[in-house]
């Protein structure tokens, strides 16, 4: 009971602090992009528009008002879910983000799951072989893995499984000819609840390579943190004391060792997940994956300010949400933070 | 060996040897251990740090450190050999028939599990409960160790409890299965004196209830003699002496036992000098090359004959054996005369505190009302020139908070501090500079107080950096050499790193560092706790010697009343932030006026083995737990 109260308190506190952060980020995004030497009015008109036409457009878009007024107007629209219209795609930014965000979330979540599985298994293995020759080998391997970035993994995997063995698809989310159910926008989820198994399987196949690439790139640091936290925990008296009470090694590892060692690992996962959210960019490009990363690249290439602003804000919200979730989990798992 | 067991021993060791069997070198950690322990008896294991006391417990559980193994002899539990026994069988005994109580109660419990989860796990494993009735059983066990509010306790996490409560829980767990053998490895070292007394009495009570045989490991010979039936004194992995507790303590046969006894200051009777055991126990690697008596290098009675062959453990009385060829000379070892007491005639007051108060307020939070409590409450004190004043009290009584106010790490909420006539209460920048010239602090834990990446020479002269004086390398090197000489370290120590020194040496460096700029006042917070009595005696005499040379005064915080009695001219007794009694040390200790002082003094095991030790087990109003 007390735990829920503490978590509720944490949530209230974090949401309250999130508001000024979001305001600050939005102001920053707004200002920086206004300072860029790009004229939104000129960009939203055909190249042969006259100076008068541009000027009229500027007035219409409110670009002649003082900066703070412009910000106020922009913020007001934001509250009503209107981030503006994409100049390049000629579409509402909200709907653009709405159609790409779910794809990125699915990619990030599954990649994180892959990283967790690899990270925990690898960390346990590293711990298990401690002090043996296998440890030195594994240590070397994990450092090697750690030093390869995710886009190299993407390319390797793509070349090996996609091009050379031709066993897995490597562009987009679905092969042509598959029906795309639309309920929430989350493809995997939607095909699952509509019972569209062929689509589900095909979509999953498409996700294998990008998720593997991201997961493999993230897992080595998880492995190493888990291993070293386990080693730390095993230095502590309570492990020795549990042995002296005659508990089995397996029980000691799971109930006493892992339960303590998981805490530092969890906070690293939180950080990684935040990064992952913005870090799928290169992988999305390599696999032509229709997510936020690709949208962002297009927007930058075309100096499409509303999209950049919208994507930036989305990213900020996502990171805040993730950190709140991780902190609540931490609170559940670490009683020391729960006092009073 | 002349010990003829009358009953079947529960634990017996015969010629037990434990060695490091590393790839490159091998050396013994335990040599020729012979003992047998009968049911219901308590064997006290005494010796300096590194003597191998804990190694015996580890050998029993067979959780030896990596690279160590039993190479000779047998160790039998109820007739069954523990060493050659199948691991499964041994694991079955652990927690059921053989129980352990650890040194650090707080870290002996898993921090992320509740007390209830942990005791449940144990009760279910040993089959004392099944399903939901573990709760009832747990509460019953808590009751027998006198833990109140058992039901609420089950929901608590270890960090929400005091050390004494955690130790009671661990004792309850250990005795839940009515074990036949209990190994308690310094179970009270980390606790306050009064709580220590209660825990020791509790172990004795439980032991009597179940007829458990106990191995009680401690470095305090006086404590061991109070609660044990038999004592074994270990020196460098080999028994130096073994005998009935009272007899061994009242007439020790081995010089080492005698020296240990005389190195510890007394709590009653006239004050006497401390016997200073020189140097340290030889390292295990050195031992292998050593011929003759391993104690010879430190023994006051050593003669040439001692270095020829290792003296055998010979009978010197009923059930009493010692490994020394000149036991008849042992009573000749006497403590040195007490350094003449200093008369604080001048009574020039250096430092003065009036109604000092430090209140701590909880951090601001939108959800809770801020509360405040007074760590130091209206304390008056003074420190005269050349005077050593002791501050005693339980943990949490405000001793360290007061020290922090004195050295300026904290600013008082209320009251006044004057230093040599100047008011330094405000603790501004000028006050700090002024204070730094007068006062230096020696911290409790040399391990964390010394920067591991700096050489000793640079550490001890660190204060010069702040003052800007004598800051050339040459001058600092010279000063470092001087300081090291004063504290009795070899000159080459200047180039070493802290990790290359022993605990006692580190504490010396810690003291040297504080003395570097010749302060007039030292504030020392528990600087000898956790050290061997031999090292403690060396440090206490070092402080007295340095005072004779430099004439500084000292605020000496300690929970060890005997040490304070030996060292300090005056004493202040603190309880819950207040000074409840103060005066000349001898007067206060001989005739304590306040009930709290009396309970502190009663908690110290008496010097006379035949005197009855009756600590106040629970006095209304003075219970911290
Ligand atoms: N894990 C280890 N690896 C190597 N040597 C060890 C290890 N643990 C203990 N030793 C050595 O074994 C010897 C005996 O150590 P032990 O811990 O039994 O001493 P002790 O008498 O319990 O000392 P203390 O009073 O400090 O607890 C010491 O010389 C110590 O250096
Ligand atoms: S044998 Fe000699 S050196 Fe050893 S303890 Fe006895 S007197 Fe001292
Ligand atoms: Mg020990």
Short mmCIF file of C-alpha atoms in Angstrom, two decimals, chain A:
data_model
loop_
_atom_site.label_atom_id
_atom_site.label_comp_id
_atom_site.label_asym_id
_atom_site.label_seq_id
_atom_site.Cartn_x
_atom_site.Cartn_y
_atom_site.Cartn_z
CA UNK A 1 0.00 0.00 0.00
CA UNK A 2 2.76 2.32 1.03
CA UNK A 3 4.54 1.51 -2.19
CA UNK A 4 1.64 2.73 -4.31
CA UNK A 5 1.47 5.94 -2.34
CA UNK A 6 5.16 6.53 -2.89
CA UNK A 7 4.87 5.80 -6.58
CA UNK A 8 1.87 8.09 -6.88
CA UNK A 9 3.89 10.83 -5.20
CA UNK A 10 6.74 10.23 -7.59
CA UNK A 11 4.43 10.42 -10.58
CA UNK A 12 2.87 13.69 -9.44
CA UNK A 13 6.27 15.17 -8.74
CA UNK A 14 7.71 14.07 -12.06
CA UNK A 15 4.77 15.23 -14.11
CA UNK A 16 4.92 18.61 -12.39
CA UNK A 17 8.60 18.97 -13.19
CA UNK A 18 8.01 17.77 -16.75
CA UNK A 19 5.89 20.82 -17.55
CA UNK A 20 8.60 23.46 -17.26
CA UNK A 21 11.02 21.17 -19.06
CA UNK A 22 8.65 20.81 -21.98
CA UNK A 23 8.02 24.57 -22.09
CA UNK A 24 11.73 25.21 -22.13
CA UNK A 25 12.38 22.69 -24.87
CA UNK A 26 9.56 24.05 -26.97
CA UNK A 27 10.86 27.60 -26.59
CA UNK A 28 14.32 26.42 -27.56
CA UNK A 29 13.05 24.55 -30.59
CA UNK A 30 11.02 27.53 -31.61
CA UNK A 31 13.81 30.07 -31.27
CA UNK A 32 16.60 28.04 -32.82
CA UNK A 33 14.55 27.26 -35.85
CA UNK A 34 13.48 30.88 -36.23
CA UNK A 35 17.10 31.96 -36.16
CA UNK A 36 17.99 29.57 -38.99
CA UNK A 37 18.46 31.42 -42.29
CA UNK A 38 15.40 29.83 -43.81
CA UNK A 39 12.30 31.83 -44.66
CA UNK A 40 9.23 29.69 -44.07
CA UNK A 41 7.06 32.04 -46.11
CA UNK A 42 9.23 31.86 -49.18
CA UNK A 43 9.47 28.11 -48.81
CA UNK A 44 5.75 27.56 -48.78
CA UNK A 45 5.30 29.43 -52.06
CA UNK A 46 6.29 28.34 -55.57
CA UNK A 47 9.80 29.49 -56.61
CA UNK A 48 8.45 32.09 -59.02
CA UNK A 49 6.46 34.03 -56.41
CA UNK A 50 6.96 37.79 -56.31
CA UNK A 51 8.31 39.78 -53.41
CA UNK A 52 4.81 41.12 -52.71
CA UNK A 53 3.39 37.65 -52.57
CA UNK A 54 6.08 36.59 -50.11
CA UNK A 55 5.42 39.65 -48.00
CA UNK A 56 1.68 38.92 -47.95
CA UNK A 57 2.43 35.35 -46.95
CA UNK A 58 4.70 36.56 -44.13
CA UNK A 59 1.92 38.70 -42.74
CA UNK A 60 -0.54 35.88 -43.08
CA UNK A 61 1.78 33.48 -41.25
CA UNK A 62 2.36 36.06 -38.54
CA UNK A 63 6.06 36.23 -39.24
CA UNK A 64 6.12 40.01 -38.84
CA UNK A 65 4.89 39.90 -35.27
CA UNK A 66 7.41 40.11 -32.38
CA UNK A 67 9.08 36.79 -31.58
CA UNK A 68 7.34 36.26 -28.25
CA UNK A 69 3.94 36.77 -29.84
CA UNK A 70 4.78 34.30 -32.54
CA UNK A 71 5.80 31.84 -29.82
CA UNK A 72 2.55 32.42 -27.99
CA UNK A 73 0.52 31.72 -31.08
CA UNK A 74 2.57 28.64 -31.85
CA UNK A 75 2.24 27.36 -28.29
CA UNK A 76 -1.50 27.92 -28.33
CA UNK A 77 -1.82 25.90 -31.51
CA UNK A 78 0.38 23.23 -30.00
CA UNK A 79 -2.04 22.86 -27.12
CA UNK A 80 -4.78 22.18 -29.59
CA UNK A 81 -2.73 19.47 -31.22
CA UNK A 82 -1.72 21.59 -34.17
CA UNK A 83 2.02 21.61 -34.78
CA UNK A 84 1.57 23.10 -38.22
CA UNK A 85 1.67 21.79 -41.72
CA UNK A 86 4.60 20.21 -43.38
CA UNK A 87 5.78 22.42 -46.19
CA UNK A 88 7.35 19.54 -48.06
CA UNK A 89 4.75 16.80 -47.61
CA UNK A 90 1.81 19.23 -47.62
CA UNK A 91 0.25 17.32 -44.74
CA UNK A 92 -0.44 17.99 -41.07
CA UNK A 93 2.61 17.32 -38.93
CA UNK A 94 0.43 15.60 -36.35
CA UNK A 95 -0.76 13.04 -38.80
CA UNK A 96 2.76 12.53 -40.19
CA UNK A 97 4.10 11.87 -36.73
CA UNK A 98 1.05 9.81 -35.90
CA UNK A 99 1.77 7.50 -38.78
CA UNK A 100 5.51 7.11 -38.18
CA UNK A 101 5.80 7.18 -34.39
CA UNK A 102 4.18 3.78 -33.80
CA UNK A 103 6.65 2.17 -36.17
CA UNK A 104 9.57 3.64 -34.29
CA UNK A 105 8.11 2.70 -30.92
CA UNK A 106 7.69 -0.89 -32.08
CA UNK A 107 11.23 -0.95 -33.37
CA UNK A 108 12.68 0.53 -30.18
CA UNK A 109 10.69 -1.72 -27.85
CA UNK A 110 11.56 -4.93 -29.64
CA UNK A 111 15.20 -3.88 -30.02
CA UNK A 112 15.29 -3.19 -26.29
CA UNK A 113 13.83 -6.61 -25.61
CA UNK A 114 16.52 -8.20 -27.76
CA UNK A 115 19.18 -6.16 -25.99
CA UNK A 116 17.79 -7.20 -22.60
CA UNK A 117 17.76 -10.88 -23.46
CA UNK A 118 21.28 -10.79 -24.88
CA UNK A 119 22.49 -8.49 -22.12
CA UNK A 120 21.12 -10.57 -19.24
CA UNK A 121 22.16 -13.88 -20.74
CA UNK A 122 25.61 -12.58 -21.62
CA UNK A 123 26.02 -10.92 -18.22
CA UNK A 124 25.07 -14.11 -16.40
CA UNK A 125 27.42 -16.11 -18.59
CA UNK A 126 30.27 -13.64 -18.01
CA UNK A 127 29.60 -13.91 -14.30
CA UNK A 128 29.35 -17.67 -14.40
CA UNK A 129 32.74 -18.10 -16.07
CA UNK A 130 34.45 -15.61 -13.73
CA UNK A 131 38.05 -16.45 -12.98
CA UNK A 132 38.35 -18.99 -15.79
CA UNK A 133 40.07 -18.74 -19.12
CA UNK A 134 36.68 -18.49 -20.82
CA UNK A 135 36.20 -15.20 -19.03
CA UNK A 136 39.17 -13.62 -20.77
CA UNK A 137 37.80 -14.76 -24.13
CA UNK A 138 34.29 -13.54 -23.36
CA UNK A 139 35.67 -10.30 -22.08
CA UNK A 140 37.47 -9.77 -25.33
CA UNK A 141 34.39 -10.62 -27.34
CA UNK A 142 32.19 -8.29 -25.34
CA UNK A 143 34.60 -5.40 -25.81
CA UNK A 144 34.75 -6.16 -29.51
CA UNK A 145 30.96 -6.08 -29.67
CA UNK A 146 30.90 -2.90 -27.65
CA UNK A 147 33.13 -1.13 -30.12
CA UNK A 148 30.92 -1.84 -33.15
CA UNK A 149 28.17 0.76 -33.69
CA UNK A 150 24.64 -0.22 -34.64
CA UNK A 151 24.85 0.93 -38.25
CA UNK A 152 27.78 -1.41 -38.90
CA UNK A 153 25.75 -4.26 -37.44
CA UNK A 154 22.90 -3.19 -39.69
CA UNK A 155 25.10 -3.37 -42.75
CA UNK A 156 26.69 -6.71 -41.75
CA UNK A 157 23.39 -8.36 -41.04
CA UNK A 158 21.81 -6.92 -44.15
CA UNK A 159 24.64 -8.16 -46.34
CA UNK A 160 24.79 -11.61 -44.75
CA UNK A 161 21.13 -12.52 -44.23
CA UNK A 162 19.50 -10.22 -46.73
CA UNK A 163 21.81 -10.15 -49.73
CA UNK A 164 24.05 -13.18 -49.45
CA UNK A 165 21.77 -15.87 -48.00
CA UNK A 166 18.58 -14.08 -49.02
CA UNK A 167 16.68 -15.48 -46.04
CA UNK A 168 15.23 -12.29 -44.58
CA UNK A 169 13.63 -9.20 -46.02
CA UNK A 170 15.46 -5.94 -45.42
CA UNK A 171 13.37 -3.06 -46.75
CA UNK A 172 10.26 -1.50 -45.28
CA UNK A 173 7.81 -3.06 -42.87
CA UNK A 174 5.76 -5.35 -45.13
CA UNK A 175 6.28 -7.15 -48.41
CA UNK A 176 4.03 -6.05 -51.26
CA UNK A 177 0.66 -7.73 -51.36
CA UNK A 178 0.12 -7.92 -47.61
CA UNK A 179 -2.98 -6.28 -46.26
CA UNK A 180 -2.33 -3.61 -43.63
CA UNK A 181 -4.92 -3.50 -40.87
CA UNK A 182 -5.35 -0.13 -39.25
CA UNK A 183 -6.68 0.17 -35.72
CA UNK A 184 -4.13 1.90 -33.53
CA UNK A 185 -1.36 2.44 -36.04
CA UNK A 186 0.87 -0.10 -34.34
CA UNK A 187 1.30 -2.65 -37.12
CA UNK A 188 2.25 -5.65 -34.99
CA UNK A 189 -0.44 -4.94 -32.46
CA UNK A 190 -3.10 -4.28 -35.04
CA UNK A 191 -2.41 -7.40 -37.07
CA UNK A 192 -2.42 -9.39 -33.87
CA UNK A 193 -5.80 -8.17 -32.63
CA UNK A 194 -7.40 -8.43 -36.06
CA UNK A 195 -6.05 -11.96 -36.25
CA UNK A 196 -4.17 -11.24 -39.43
CA UNK A 197 -1.43 -13.80 -38.89
CA UNK A 198 0.25 -13.62 -42.33
CA UNK A 199 0.76 -9.88 -41.95
CA UNK A 200 2.00 -10.32 -38.42
CA UNK A 201 4.58 -12.91 -39.46
CA UNK A 202 5.70 -10.89 -42.44
CA UNK A 203 6.08 -7.74 -40.35
CA UNK A 204 8.02 -9.65 -37.72
CA UNK A 205 10.36 -11.00 -40.40
CA UNK A 206 11.02 -7.46 -41.50
CA UNK A 207 11.88 -6.46 -37.97
CA UNK A 208 14.36 -9.22 -37.28
CA UNK A 209 17.40 -7.59 -38.89
CA UNK A 210 16.98 -4.00 -37.64
CA UNK A 211 16.09 -5.18 -34.12
CA UNK A 212 19.01 -7.57 -34.04
CA UNK A 213 21.36 -4.81 -35.17
CA UNK A 214 20.17 -2.44 -32.46
CA UNK A 215 19.93 -5.12 -29.80
CA UNK A 216 23.40 -6.51 -30.44
CA UNK A 217 24.87 -3.03 -30.35
CA UNK A 218 23.26 -2.24 -27.00
CA UNK A 219 23.77 -5.56 -25.22
CA UNK A 220 27.52 -5.55 -24.47
CA UNK A 221 27.30 -2.64 -22.05
CA UNK A 222 24.34 -4.32 -20.33
CA UNK A 223 26.34 -7.53 -20.03
CA UNK A 224 29.26 -5.77 -18.49
CA UNK A 225 27.19 -3.78 -16.02
CA UNK A 226 25.26 -6.85 -14.93
CA UNK A 227 28.46 -8.83 -14.52
CA UNK A 228 30.17 -6.18 -12.45
CA UNK A 229 27.08 -5.56 -10.30
CA UNK A 230 26.83 -9.29 -9.68
CA UNK A 231 30.50 -9.39 -8.72
CA UNK A 232 29.88 -6.48 -6.35
CA UNK A 233 26.87 -8.15 -4.82
CA UNK A 234 28.83 -11.35 -4.28
CA UNK A 235 31.37 -9.40 -2.25
CA UNK A 236 28.65 -8.54 0.22
CA UNK A 237 28.12 -10.37 3.46
CA UNK A 238 24.53 -11.35 2.82
CA UNK A 239 25.59 -13.66 -0.01
CA UNK A 240 28.12 -15.37 2.24
CA UNK A 241 25.51 -15.50 4.98
CA UNK A 242 22.98 -17.09 2.62
CA UNK A 243 25.55 -19.77 1.75
CA UNK A 244 26.18 -20.39 5.42
CA UNK A 245 22.47 -20.92 5.89
CA UNK A 246 22.81 -23.68 3.33
CA UNK A 247 20.87 -22.14 0.46
CA UNK A 248 21.67 -23.53 -2.98
CA UNK A 249 23.85 -21.52 -5.34
CA UNK A 250 21.02 -21.25 -7.82
CA UNK A 251 18.70 -19.76 -5.24
CA UNK A 252 21.41 -17.41 -4.01
CA UNK A 253 22.03 -16.18 -7.54
CA UNK A 254 18.42 -15.58 -8.44
CA UNK A 255 16.93 -14.42 -5.18
CA UNK A 256 19.85 -12.66 -3.58
CA UNK A 257 22.43 -11.83 -6.25
CA UNK A 258 20.31 -10.88 -9.25
CA UNK A 259 17.75 -9.01 -7.23
CA UNK A 260 20.44 -6.61 -6.12
CA UNK A 261 22.49 -6.58 -9.30
CA UNK A 262 19.50 -5.81 -11.49
CA UNK A 263 19.23 -2.27 -10.10
CA UNK A 264 22.24 -0.69 -11.83
CA UNK A 265 21.41 -2.69 -14.94
CA UNK A 266 17.91 -1.29 -14.93
CA UNK A 267 19.04 2.30 -14.78
CA UNK A 268 21.40 1.70 -17.68
CA UNK A 269 18.50 0.21 -19.64
CA UNK A 270 16.48 3.34 -19.02
CA UNK A 271 19.24 5.53 -20.38
CA UNK A 272 19.73 3.23 -23.35
CA UNK A 273 16.07 3.19 -24.17
CA UNK A 274 16.03 6.98 -24.25
CA UNK A 275 18.96 7.01 -26.62
CA UNK A 276 17.50 4.22 -28.67
CA UNK A 277 14.48 6.32 -29.36
CA UNK A 278 16.49 8.93 -31.18
CA UNK A 279 19.13 6.46 -32.26
CA UNK A 280 17.10 4.33 -34.61
CA UNK A 281 17.69 6.94 -37.27
CA UNK A 282 20.57 5.32 -39.16
CA UNK A 283 19.08 1.87 -38.86
CA UNK A 284 15.76 3.13 -40.21
CA UNK A 285 17.52 4.63 -43.20
CA UNK A 286 19.54 1.52 -43.91
CA UNK A 287 16.42 -0.69 -43.79
CA UNK A 288 14.11 1.95 -45.39
CA UNK A 289 11.98 1.57 -42.29
CA UNK A 290 9.08 4.04 -42.31
CA UNK A 291 9.61 5.49 -38.82
CA UNK A 292 10.31 8.83 -37.22
CA UNK A 293 13.98 8.58 -38.15
CA UNK A 294 13.27 8.58 -41.85
CA UNK A 295 10.70 11.34 -41.44
CA UNK A 296 13.25 13.42 -39.57
CA UNK A 297 15.91 12.95 -42.22
CA UNK A 298 13.53 14.01 -44.93
CA UNK A 299 12.50 17.03 -42.88
CA UNK A 300 16.06 18.13 -42.30
CA UNK A 301 16.98 17.66 -45.92
CA UNK A 302 14.07 19.88 -46.94
CA UNK A 303 14.43 22.34 -44.05
CA UNK A 304 10.87 21.40 -43.11
CA UNK A 305 10.67 23.36 -39.85
CA UNK A 306 7.27 22.21 -38.49
CA UNK A 307 8.28 18.56 -38.71
CA UNK A 308 11.60 19.19 -37.01
CA UNK A 309 9.81 21.01 -34.22
CA UNK A 310 7.17 18.33 -33.88
CA UNK A 311 9.68 15.51 -33.90
CA UNK A 312 11.86 17.29 -31.38
CA UNK A 313 8.97 17.71 -28.99
CA UNK A 314 7.86 14.13 -29.46
CA UNK A 315 11.35 12.96 -28.65
CA UNK A 316 11.41 15.08 -25.51
CA UNK A 317 8.07 13.73 -24.31
CA UNK A 318 9.19 10.18 -24.99
CA UNK A 319 12.37 10.55 -22.98
CA UNK A 320 10.45 12.06 -20.07
CA UNK A 321 7.91 9.25 -20.10
CA UNK A 322 10.64 6.61 -20.23
CA UNK A 323 12.51 8.13 -17.34
CA UNK A 324 9.35 8.27 -15.24
CA UNK A 325 8.63 4.63 -15.98
CA UNK A 326 12.18 3.57 -15.14
CA UNK A 327 12.17 5.56 -11.92
CA UNK A 328 8.90 3.96 -10.84
CA UNK A 329 10.32 0.52 -11.57
CA UNK A 330 13.40 1.43 -9.60
CA UNK A 331 11.22 2.42 -6.71
CA UNK A 332 9.41 -0.89 -6.83
CA UNK A 333 12.66 -2.85 -6.86
CA UNK A 334 14.78 -0.82 -4.46
CA UNK A 335 13.29 -0.54 -0.99
CA UNK A 336 15.98 1.87 0.13
CA UNK A 337 14.40 4.58 -1.98
CA UNK A 338 11.03 3.85 -0.54
CA UNK A 339 11.51 5.02 3.03
CA UNK A 340 9.06 7.56 4.32
#
